[in-house]
Short mmCIF file of C-alpha atoms and ligand atoms in Angstrom, two decimals:
data_model
loop_
_atom_site.label_atom_id
_atom_site.label_comp_id
_atom_site.label_asym_id
_atom_site.label_seq_id
_atom_site.Cartn_x
_atom_site.Cartn_y
_atom_site.Cartn_z
CA UNK Z 1 -86.53 181.51 132.00
CA UNK Z 2 -88.97 180.00 129.51
CA UNK Z 3 -86.39 177.58 128.21
CA UNK Z 4 -84.94 176.65 131.57
CA UNK Z 5 -87.93 176.56 133.89
CA UNK Z 6 -91.05 176.68 131.71
CA UNK Z 7 -93.50 179.34 130.58
CA UNK Z 8 -95.20 179.62 133.99
CA UNK Z 9 -91.92 180.72 135.52
CA UNK Z 10 -91.39 183.13 132.61
CA UNK Z 11 -94.83 184.65 133.15
CA UNK Z 12 -94.24 184.97 136.91
CA UNK Z 13 -90.98 186.79 136.25
CA UNK Z 14 -92.71 189.26 133.90
CA UNK Z 15 -95.32 190.00 136.56
CA UNK Z 16 -92.68 190.53 139.25
CA UNK Z 17 -90.70 192.84 136.96
CA UNK Z 18 -93.88 194.82 136.16
CA UNK Z 19 -94.57 195.25 139.87
CA UNK Z 20 -91.10 196.59 140.49
CA UNK Z 21 -91.35 198.95 137.50
CA UNK Z 22 -94.64 200.34 138.79
CA UNK Z 23 -92.98 201.09 142.11
CA UNK Z 24 -90.37 203.24 140.31
CA UNK Z 25 -92.86 205.73 138.89
CA UNK Z 26 -95.60 208.07 140.09
CA UNK Z 27 -99.30 207.31 140.08
CA UNK Z 28 -99.89 209.37 136.91
CA UNK Z 29 -97.08 207.72 134.87
CA UNK Z 30 -97.67 204.83 132.50
CA UNK Z 31 -95.92 201.45 132.54
CA UNK Z 32 -96.60 199.10 129.64
CA UNK Z 33 -95.23 195.86 128.32
CA UNK Z 34 -94.53 196.11 124.59
CA UNK Z 35 -93.96 192.39 124.13
CA UNK Z 36 -91.34 189.77 124.95
CA UNK Z 37 -89.03 191.28 127.51
CA UNK Z 38 -89.56 194.90 126.41
CA UNK Z 39 -91.29 197.47 128.56
CA UNK Z 40 -92.07 201.13 128.02
CA UNK Z 41 -92.53 203.85 130.61
CA UNK Z 42 -94.18 207.14 129.74
CA UNK Z 43 -93.39 210.01 132.07
CA UNK Z 44 -94.99 213.38 131.60
CA UNK Z 45 -92.72 215.93 133.11
CA UNK Z 46 -92.95 219.70 133.40
CA UNK Z 47 -90.02 221.88 132.49
CA UNK Z 48 -89.09 222.12 136.19
CA UNK Z 49 -87.71 218.54 136.37
CA UNK Z 50 -85.97 218.31 133.02
CA UNK Z 51 -84.12 215.11 133.81
CA UNK Z 52 -86.70 213.12 135.64
CA UNK Z 53 -86.24 210.37 133.06
CA UNK Z 54 -82.65 209.74 134.18
CA UNK Z 55 -83.74 209.56 137.81
CA UNK Z 56 -86.43 207.03 137.02
CA UNK Z 57 -84.10 205.03 134.78
CA UNK Z 58 -81.54 204.73 137.57
CA UNK Z 59 -84.31 203.75 139.96
CA UNK Z 60 -85.40 200.99 137.56
CA UNK Z 61 -81.87 199.65 137.23
CA UNK Z 62 -81.50 199.59 141.02
CA UNK Z 63 -84.90 197.98 141.52
CA UNK Z 64 -84.12 195.16 139.08
CA UNK Z 65 -80.71 194.52 140.60
CA UNK Z 66 -82.25 192.57 143.52
CA UNK Z 67 -82.59 188.87 142.64
CA UNK Z 68 -86.03 187.45 141.88
CA UNK Z 69 -87.56 184.38 143.52
CA UNK Z 70 -89.71 182.78 140.86
CA UNK Z 71 -91.39 179.37 141.21
CA UNK Z 72 -88.71 178.29 143.66
CA UNK Z 73 -85.81 179.55 141.52
CA UNK Z 74 -83.59 182.48 142.34
CA UNK Z 75 -82.72 184.49 139.26
CA UNK Z 76 -81.22 187.82 138.25
CA UNK Z 77 -82.09 190.11 135.36
CA UNK Z 78 -80.46 193.18 133.90
CA UNK Z 79 -82.04 196.09 132.07
CA UNK Z 80 -80.92 198.21 129.15
CA UNK Z 81 -82.82 201.47 128.98
CA UNK Z 82 -83.20 203.93 126.13
CA UNK Z 83 -84.64 207.37 126.80
CA UNK Z 84 -86.28 209.64 124.24
CA UNK Z 85 -87.54 213.11 125.12
CA UNK Z 86 -90.66 214.17 123.31
CA UNK Z 87 -90.20 217.92 123.56
CA UNK Z 88 -89.79 218.37 119.82
CA UNK Z 89 -92.58 219.68 117.63
CA UNK Z 90 -94.59 217.07 115.83
CA UNK Z 91 -93.71 214.43 118.41
CA UNK Z 92 -95.73 211.26 118.06
CA UNK Z 93 -95.77 207.93 119.84
CA UNK Z 94 -94.20 205.95 117.00
CA UNK Z 95 -91.15 208.13 116.57
CA UNK Z 96 -90.75 208.44 120.35
CA UNK Z 97 -90.70 204.65 120.66
CA UNK Z 98 -88.36 204.33 117.72
CA UNK Z 99 -85.94 206.81 119.26
CA UNK Z 100 -86.12 205.09 122.63
CA UNK Z 101 -85.48 201.79 120.86
CA UNK Z 102 -82.40 203.11 119.08
CA UNK Z 103 -81.05 204.49 122.37
CA UNK Z 104 -81.78 201.15 124.05
CA UNK Z 105 -79.63 199.33 121.51
CA UNK Z 106 -76.80 201.70 122.35
CA UNK Z 107 -77.31 200.94 126.05
CA UNK Z 108 -77.20 197.22 125.28
CA UNK Z 109 -74.06 197.59 123.23
CA UNK Z 110 -72.45 199.51 126.10
CA UNK Z 111 -72.82 196.49 128.35
CA UNK Z 112 -76.34 196.39 129.84
CA UNK Z 113 -77.59 197.79 133.17
CA UNK Z 114 -77.31 201.25 131.68
CA UNK Z 115 -79.52 204.00 130.41
CA UNK Z 116 -78.74 206.06 127.33
CA UNK Z 117 -80.44 209.21 126.02
CA UNK Z 118 -81.28 209.35 122.34
CA UNK Z 119 -79.18 211.77 120.27
CA UNK Z 120 -79.47 212.85 116.66
CA UNK Z 121 -76.14 211.20 115.83
CA UNK Z 122 -77.66 207.84 116.70
CA UNK Z 123 -80.34 208.50 114.12
CA UNK Z 124 -77.63 209.08 111.54
CA UNK Z 125 -76.15 205.62 112.20
CA UNK Z 126 -79.55 204.11 111.55
CA UNK Z 127 -80.05 206.18 108.43
CA UNK Z 128 -76.72 204.99 107.11
CA UNK Z 129 -77.91 201.43 107.65
CA UNK Z 130 -81.14 202.16 105.81
CA UNK Z 131 -79.18 203.71 102.93
CA UNK Z 132 -76.93 200.70 102.90
CA UNK Z 133 -79.89 198.36 102.73
CA UNK Z 134 -81.50 200.08 99.77
CA UNK Z 135 -78.13 200.41 98.01
CA UNK Z 136 -77.55 196.73 98.54
CA UNK Z 137 -80.93 195.88 97.03
CA UNK Z 138 -79.98 198.01 94.05
CA UNK Z 139 -76.58 196.33 93.85
CA UNK Z 140 -78.25 192.93 93.65
CA UNK Z 141 -80.71 194.09 91.00
CA UNK Z 142 -78.05 195.83 88.94
CA UNK Z 143 -75.32 193.19 89.22
CA UNK Z 144 -72.86 195.43 91.05
CA UNK Z 145 -71.72 192.45 93.08
CA UNK Z 146 -68.90 190.40 91.70
CA UNK Z 147 -66.73 187.54 92.83
CA UNK Z 148 -62.99 187.59 93.38
CA UNK Z 149 -61.01 184.39 93.71
CA UNK Z 150 -58.01 183.46 95.79
CA UNK Z 151 -56.06 180.26 95.13
CA UNK Z 152 -55.55 177.51 97.70
CA UNK Z 153 -52.26 175.78 96.91
CA UNK Z 154 -50.20 172.81 97.99
CA UNK Z 155 -47.42 174.03 100.27
CA UNK Z 156 -44.01 173.70 98.67
CA UNK Z 157 -45.11 172.81 95.12
CA UNK Z 158 -47.65 175.64 95.12
CA UNK Z 159 -49.97 173.83 92.78
CA UNK Z 160 -53.43 175.43 92.68
CA UNK Z 161 -55.87 172.85 94.07
CA UNK Z 162 -58.84 175.10 94.77
CA UNK Z 163 -59.98 178.72 94.64
CA UNK Z 164 -62.02 180.50 97.30
CA UNK Z 165 -64.81 182.75 96.03
CA UNK Z 166 -64.86 186.09 97.88
CA UNK Z 167 -67.62 188.56 97.17
CA UNK Z 168 -66.90 192.20 96.26
CA UNK Z 169 -69.18 195.14 95.59
CA UNK Z 170 -68.34 197.46 92.71
CA UNK Z 171 -70.14 200.48 94.09
CA UNK Z 172 -70.79 203.18 91.45
CA UNK Z 173 -69.46 206.00 93.66
CA UNK Z 174 -67.65 204.35 96.57
CA UNK Z 175 -65.54 202.02 94.44
CA UNK Z 176 -64.67 198.43 95.28
CA UNK Z 177 -66.06 197.44 98.69
CA UNK Z 178 -64.78 194.49 100.75
CA UNK Z 179 -67.27 192.14 102.42
CA UNK Z 180 -66.75 193.52 105.93
CA UNK Z 181 -68.29 196.79 104.74
CA UNK Z 182 -71.63 195.30 103.73
CA UNK Z 183 -72.04 191.68 104.88
CA UNK Z 184 -73.39 192.67 108.32
CA UNK Z 185 -76.23 194.59 106.72
CA UNK Z 186 -76.78 191.77 104.25
CA UNK Z 187 -77.04 189.30 107.15
CA UNK Z 188 -79.40 191.47 109.20
CA UNK Z 189 -81.73 192.15 106.30
CA UNK Z 190 -81.76 188.64 104.90
CA UNK Z 191 -80.28 189.96 101.64
CA UNK Z 192 -77.43 187.52 102.25
CA UNK Z 193 -79.65 184.78 100.83
CA UNK Z 194 -80.01 186.24 97.29
CA UNK Z 195 -76.44 187.56 97.53
CA UNK Z 196 -75.13 184.12 98.45
CA UNK Z 197 -77.06 182.55 95.60
CA UNK Z 198 -75.50 184.97 93.15
CA UNK Z 199 -71.99 184.20 94.40
CA UNK Z 200 -72.71 180.49 94.19
CA UNK Z 201 -74.00 180.81 90.63
CA UNK Z 202 -70.98 182.82 89.47
CA UNK Z 203 -68.58 180.48 91.25
CA UNK Z 204 -70.15 177.39 89.68
CA UNK Z 205 -70.16 178.85 86.15
CA UNK Z 206 -66.52 179.78 86.64
CA UNK Z 207 -65.36 176.45 88.05
CA UNK Z 208 -66.91 174.67 85.10
CA UNK Z 209 -64.70 176.66 82.73
CA UNK Z 210 -61.59 176.17 84.82
CA UNK Z 211 -62.23 172.45 85.16
CA UNK Z 212 -62.60 172.12 81.39
CA UNK Z 213 -59.52 174.15 80.59
CA UNK Z 214 -57.14 173.66 83.48
CA UNK Z 215 -57.70 170.79 85.82
CA UNK Z 216 -60.77 168.58 86.02
CA UNK Z 217 -60.23 168.23 89.76
CA UNK Z 218 -60.06 171.92 90.60
CA UNK Z 219 -62.42 172.92 93.41
CA UNK Z 220 -64.22 176.17 94.11
CA UNK Z 221 -64.87 177.07 97.71
CA UNK Z 222 -67.83 179.24 98.67
CA UNK Z 223 -68.56 180.83 102.06
CA UNK Z 224 -71.97 180.20 103.62
CA UNK Z 225 -73.17 182.46 106.40
CA UNK Z 226 -75.31 181.54 109.41
CA UNK Z 227 -78.46 182.96 107.79
CA UNK Z 228 -77.90 180.83 104.70
CA UNK Z 229 -77.47 177.72 106.84
CA UNK Z 230 -80.80 178.45 108.52
CA UNK Z 231 -82.55 178.75 105.17
CA UNK Z 232 -84.19 175.36 104.70
CA UNK Z 233 -84.28 175.64 100.94
CA UNK Z 234 -80.49 175.98 100.72
CA UNK Z 235 -79.85 172.32 99.90
CA UNK Z 236 -82.32 172.24 96.99
CA UNK Z 237 -81.21 175.66 95.79
CA UNK Z 238 -77.59 174.58 95.82
CA UNK Z 239 -78.30 171.32 94.03
CA UNK Z 240 -80.21 173.26 91.37
CA UNK Z 241 -77.36 175.73 90.85
CA UNK Z 242 -74.95 172.83 90.38
CA UNK Z 243 -77.22 171.12 87.86
CA UNK Z 244 -77.84 174.32 85.93
CA UNK Z 245 -74.14 175.05 85.76
CA UNK Z 246 -73.40 171.46 84.76
CA UNK Z 247 -70.97 171.06 87.63
CA UNK Z 248 -70.43 167.94 89.74
CA UNK Z 249 -71.01 168.44 93.49
CA UNK Z 250 -67.41 167.29 94.02
CA UNK Z 251 -66.28 170.57 92.42
CA UNK Z 252 -67.77 172.54 95.27
CA UNK Z 253 -66.52 173.12 98.80
CA UNK Z 254 -68.52 175.18 101.24
CA UNK Z 255 -66.97 177.03 104.17
CA UNK Z 256 -68.85 177.64 107.39
CA UNK Z 257 -67.48 179.22 110.55
CA UNK Z 258 -67.93 177.68 113.97
CA UNK Z 259 -69.96 180.72 114.91
CA UNK Z 260 -72.48 179.93 112.17
CA UNK Z 261 -72.93 176.40 113.50
CA UNK Z 262 -73.84 177.19 117.08
CA UNK Z 263 -77.33 178.47 117.72
CA UNK Z 264 -79.33 175.99 115.71
CA UNK Z 265 -77.05 172.98 115.86
CA UNK Z 266 -79.71 170.51 114.79
CA UNK Z 267 -80.71 172.54 111.73
CA UNK Z 268 -77.10 173.14 110.75
CA UNK Z 269 -76.30 169.42 111.09
CA UNK Z 270 -79.22 168.49 108.85
CA UNK Z 271 -78.18 170.99 106.15
CA UNK Z 272 -74.51 169.98 106.25
CA UNK Z 273 -75.38 166.29 106.16
CA UNK Z 274 -77.56 166.75 103.09
CA UNK Z 275 -74.83 168.76 101.38
CA UNK Z 276 -72.25 166.18 102.28
CA UNK Z 277 -74.51 163.42 100.97
CA UNK Z 278 -74.73 165.32 97.67
CA UNK Z 279 -70.96 165.07 97.42
CA UNK Z 280 -70.09 168.65 98.41
CA UNK Z 281 -66.95 169.10 100.53
CA UNK Z 282 -67.47 170.78 103.92
CA UNK Z 283 -64.84 173.04 105.47
CA UNK Z 284 -64.78 174.68 108.88
CA UNK Z 285 -63.55 178.24 108.37
CA UNK Z 286 -61.54 180.37 110.81
CA UNK Z 287 -60.89 177.26 112.88
CA UNK Z 288 -59.67 177.96 116.40
CA UNK Z 289 -61.51 181.27 116.85
CA UNK Z 290 -64.94 179.89 117.82
CA UNK Z 291 -66.29 177.72 120.60
CA UNK Z 292 -66.01 174.01 121.28
CA UNK Z 293 -64.13 173.33 118.08
CA UNK Z 294 -63.58 169.70 118.93
CA UNK Z 295 -67.21 168.83 119.43
CA UNK Z 296 -68.01 170.36 116.05
CA UNK Z 297 -65.72 167.89 114.38
CA UNK Z 298 -67.75 165.06 115.84
CA UNK Z 299 -71.17 166.58 115.24
CA UNK Z 300 -70.79 167.80 111.69
CA UNK Z 301 -69.67 165.97 108.53
CA UNK Z 302 -66.43 167.95 108.17
CA UNK Z 303 -63.78 167.23 105.51
CA UNK Z 304 -61.49 170.24 105.77
CA UNK Z 305 -60.25 172.54 108.53
CA UNK Z 306 -59.09 176.05 107.67
CA UNK Z 307 -56.74 177.25 110.39
CA UNK Z 308 -57.43 180.90 111.09
CA UNK Z 309 -54.90 183.46 109.91
CA UNK Z 310 -54.26 184.83 113.41
CA UNK Z 311 -52.51 181.57 114.31
CA UNK Z 312 -50.50 181.60 111.12
CA UNK Z 313 -49.51 185.24 111.64
CA UNK Z 314 -47.96 184.50 115.03
CA UNK Z 315 -46.43 181.22 113.97
CA UNK Z 316 -42.87 182.46 113.84
CA UNK Z 317 -43.10 184.66 116.94
CA UNK Z 318 -44.26 182.53 119.82
CA UNK Z 319 -44.38 178.86 120.67
CA UNK Z 320 -48.03 178.96 121.74
CA UNK Z 321 -49.45 179.38 118.26
CA UNK Z 322 -47.19 176.80 116.72
CA UNK Z 323 -48.40 174.45 119.45
CA UNK Z 324 -51.96 175.23 118.49
CA UNK Z 325 -51.30 174.63 114.81
CA UNK Z 326 -49.47 171.42 115.71
CA UNK Z 327 -52.46 170.25 117.78
CA UNK Z 328 -54.92 171.10 115.03
CA UNK Z 329 -52.85 169.07 112.59
CA UNK Z 330 -52.74 166.14 115.02
CA UNK Z 331 -56.51 166.31 115.50
CA UNK Z 332 -57.03 166.53 111.75
CA UNK Z 333 -54.96 163.41 111.21
CA UNK Z 334 -56.98 161.64 113.90
CA UNK Z 335 -60.25 162.57 112.20
CA UNK Z 336 -58.90 162.04 108.68
CA UNK Z 337 -59.31 165.70 107.67
CA UNK Z 338 -57.36 167.99 105.34
CA UNK Z 339 -55.92 171.20 106.73
CA UNK Z 340 -55.59 174.54 104.93
CA UNK Z 341 -53.58 177.28 106.62
CA UNK Z 342 -55.02 180.74 105.94
CA UNK Z 343 -53.29 184.08 105.64
CA UNK Z 344 -49.79 182.91 104.71
CA UNK Z 345 -47.79 186.04 103.95
CA UNK Z 346 -44.15 184.96 104.21
CA UNK Z 347 -41.84 182.20 103.05
CA UNK Z 348 -40.92 181.67 106.67
CA UNK Z 349 -44.51 180.85 107.58
CA UNK Z 350 -44.74 178.43 104.68
CA UNK Z 351 -41.55 176.64 105.77
CA UNK Z 352 -42.79 176.44 109.36
CA UNK Z 353 -46.18 175.10 108.29
CA UNK Z 354 -44.62 172.45 106.09
CA UNK Z 355 -42.39 171.44 108.95
CA UNK Z 356 -45.50 171.00 111.11
CA UNK Z 357 -47.01 168.75 108.45
CA UNK Z 358 -49.58 171.09 106.89
CA UNK Z 359 -50.33 170.31 103.23
CA UNK Z 360 -52.34 173.26 101.94
CA UNK Z 361 -52.20 177.01 102.24
CA UNK Z 362 -53.78 180.26 101.12
CA UNK Z 363 -52.53 183.81 101.46
CA UNK Z 364 -50.95 186.91 99.98
CA UNK Z 365 -47.66 185.00 99.56
CA UNK Z 366 -49.28 183.12 96.67
CA UNK Z 367 -51.92 185.57 95.46
CA UNK Z 368 -54.34 188.22 96.65
CA UNK Z 369 -58.00 187.68 95.81
CA UNK Z 370 -58.36 188.69 92.13
CA UNK Z 371 -61.10 188.78 89.48
CA UNK Z 372 -61.55 185.54 87.53
CA UNK Z 373 -59.27 186.84 84.76
CA UNK Z 374 -56.43 187.05 87.29
CA UNK Z 375 -56.86 183.36 88.06
CA UNK Z 376 -56.83 182.62 84.31
CA UNK Z 377 -53.45 184.29 84.16
CA UNK Z 378 -52.21 182.37 87.16
CA UNK Z 379 -53.35 179.11 85.59
CA UNK Z 380 -51.83 180.08 82.24
CA UNK Z 381 -55.19 180.42 80.48
CA UNK Z 382 -56.45 183.10 78.13
CA UNK Z 383 -58.67 185.60 79.96
CA UNK Z 384 -61.38 185.42 77.30
CA UNK Z 385 -62.55 182.18 78.89
CA UNK Z 386 -63.86 183.80 82.05
CA UNK Z 387 -67.44 184.56 82.82
CA UNK Z 388 -68.35 187.96 84.27
P1 C2E T 401 -62.68 184.42 105.08
O1 C2E T 401 -63.65 183.41 104.58
O2 C2E T 401 -61.85 184.04 106.24
O3 C2E T 401 -61.80 184.81 103.82
C1 C2E T 401 -60.43 185.06 103.88
C2 C2E T 401 -60.18 186.53 104.03
O4 C2E T 401 -58.78 186.71 104.30
C3 C2E T 401 -60.45 187.32 102.75
O5 C2E T 401 -60.92 188.61 103.12
C4 C2E T 401 -59.07 187.42 102.14
O6 C2E T 401 -58.91 188.52 101.28
C5 C2E T 401 -58.22 187.56 103.36
N1 C2E T 401 -56.83 187.09 103.13
C6 C2E T 401 -56.42 186.19 102.23
N2 C2E T 401 -55.08 186.00 102.34
C7 C2E T 401 -54.66 186.81 103.32
C8 C2E T 401 -53.36 187.07 103.88
O7 C2E T 401 -52.34 186.52 103.50
N3 C2E T 401 -53.32 187.97 104.90
C9 C2E T 401 -54.44 188.61 105.36
N4 C2E T 401 -54.30 189.47 106.35
N5 C2E T 401 -55.67 188.39 104.83
C10 C2E T 401 -55.76 187.50 103.83
P2 C2E T 401 -62.19 189.25 102.40
O8 C2E T 401 -62.23 188.89 100.95
O9 C2E T 401 -62.21 190.69 102.77
O10 C2E T 401 -63.40 188.51 103.08
C11 C2E T 401 -63.70 188.69 104.43
C12 C2E T 401 -64.73 187.71 104.91
O11 C2E T 401 -66.00 187.95 104.33
C13 C2E T 401 -64.42 186.27 104.55
O12 C2E T 401 -63.46 185.79 105.46
C14 C2E T 401 -65.76 185.63 104.68
O13 C2E T 401 -66.04 185.31 106.01
C15 C2E T 401 -66.69 186.74 104.24
N6 C2E T 401 -67.12 186.51 102.84
C16 C2E T 401 -66.49 186.80 101.69
N7 C2E T 401 -67.23 186.45 100.62
C17 C2E T 401 -68.36 185.90 101.09
C18 C2E T 401 -69.54 185.34 100.47
O14 C2E T 401 -69.69 185.22 99.23
N8 C2E T 401 -70.52 184.87 101.30
C19 C2E T 401 -70.40 184.93 102.66
N9 C2E T 401 -71.40 184.46 103.42
N10 C2E T 401 -69.30 185.45 103.27
C20 C2E T 401 -68.29 185.93 102.51
CA1 CA T 402 -63.62 181.46 103.98
CA1 CA T 403 -61.18 182.18 107.03
#
């Protein structure tokens, strides 16, 4: 409302919603606005009406279902409601609100216009997150994070042109953890910023060695997440890492997904343009899975497209995906971009991709992600040269 019709309209809507909420409760109950679009209702109930909260919650959902007329605009809202019962001993307002909050997130995740009662299991999920966060802090401090590398090769010749840096966590008790087990928490907590810096530092130190010993044109590709793109100091930080490692910006490619670009398009454009001006190569990762792919190619200074592995996986089965890959390649030619096909697992896929005119590929067919020493082996170097 604020963005579309101005703050006056937003304020009017809040007042209208408050009025409807008040009509859902009794005189002695409390309705409060916590901030933003969050409200709290406190209902004191005797043991006789144990589930009064559910009744009121349903009433609220029904009451908000009717459209609102605000400053000449007709609009609809939905509510997600979390319910916490304060019957337990030692109940206090903070923990009641926290429990209601946790339940509300479950209601939201279930698809809005719902109410959900807090359960102890929900608390456990949150505790696990908290554990994860403090473990991750420890991991950063104690260098438990390491970087694996996966080659990007020319299709056919299979010459290694680049390596993608993929973070791993050597957890002292859980073993080697893949990024999908901890990156969400890292993103949510902002720990992705120091984590990303560490990956970048390792990757740059490593590429310097490989460039000296193997191929002076070898490139290392590093993934940047949305949070990193929003961090204004990223450009300076990245330039500093390159200088400290004694690596030319041309040795570095960064990969961003389409998802990371939407949201703050202007900020993302500014960051990518500065990186591009430095001489860093920019790749769009998981291409084809996000929104408005084509407009991104015009907005952002893109050099490389990485076709998502789902399209490569189905390449030999149906015609639809090969059409998509064909179109991506045609677009890439039009824009003067390089294309890397991800997730190549079979010879058949490689043959098909070459036939479609794709030049580069990455996947288990060539190599799994491995520690730096594994890449040394692949490049015919002695492992002693690796850092980390
Ligand atoms: P991604 O950037 O799309 O990386 C490629 C993923 O595909 C890797 O998973 C890789 O192991 C996997 N892969 C490679 N070849 C094949 C194949 O032939 N078949 C199949 N099925 N999979 C293949 P990984 O290492 O688990 O990484 C998952 C995601 O985590 C990455 O997806 C990337 O988005 C993110 N990630 C990894 N490292 C970093 C990092 O340092 N920073 C940030 N921000 N994100 C990272
Ligand atoms: Ca990637
Ligand atoms: Ca990818």
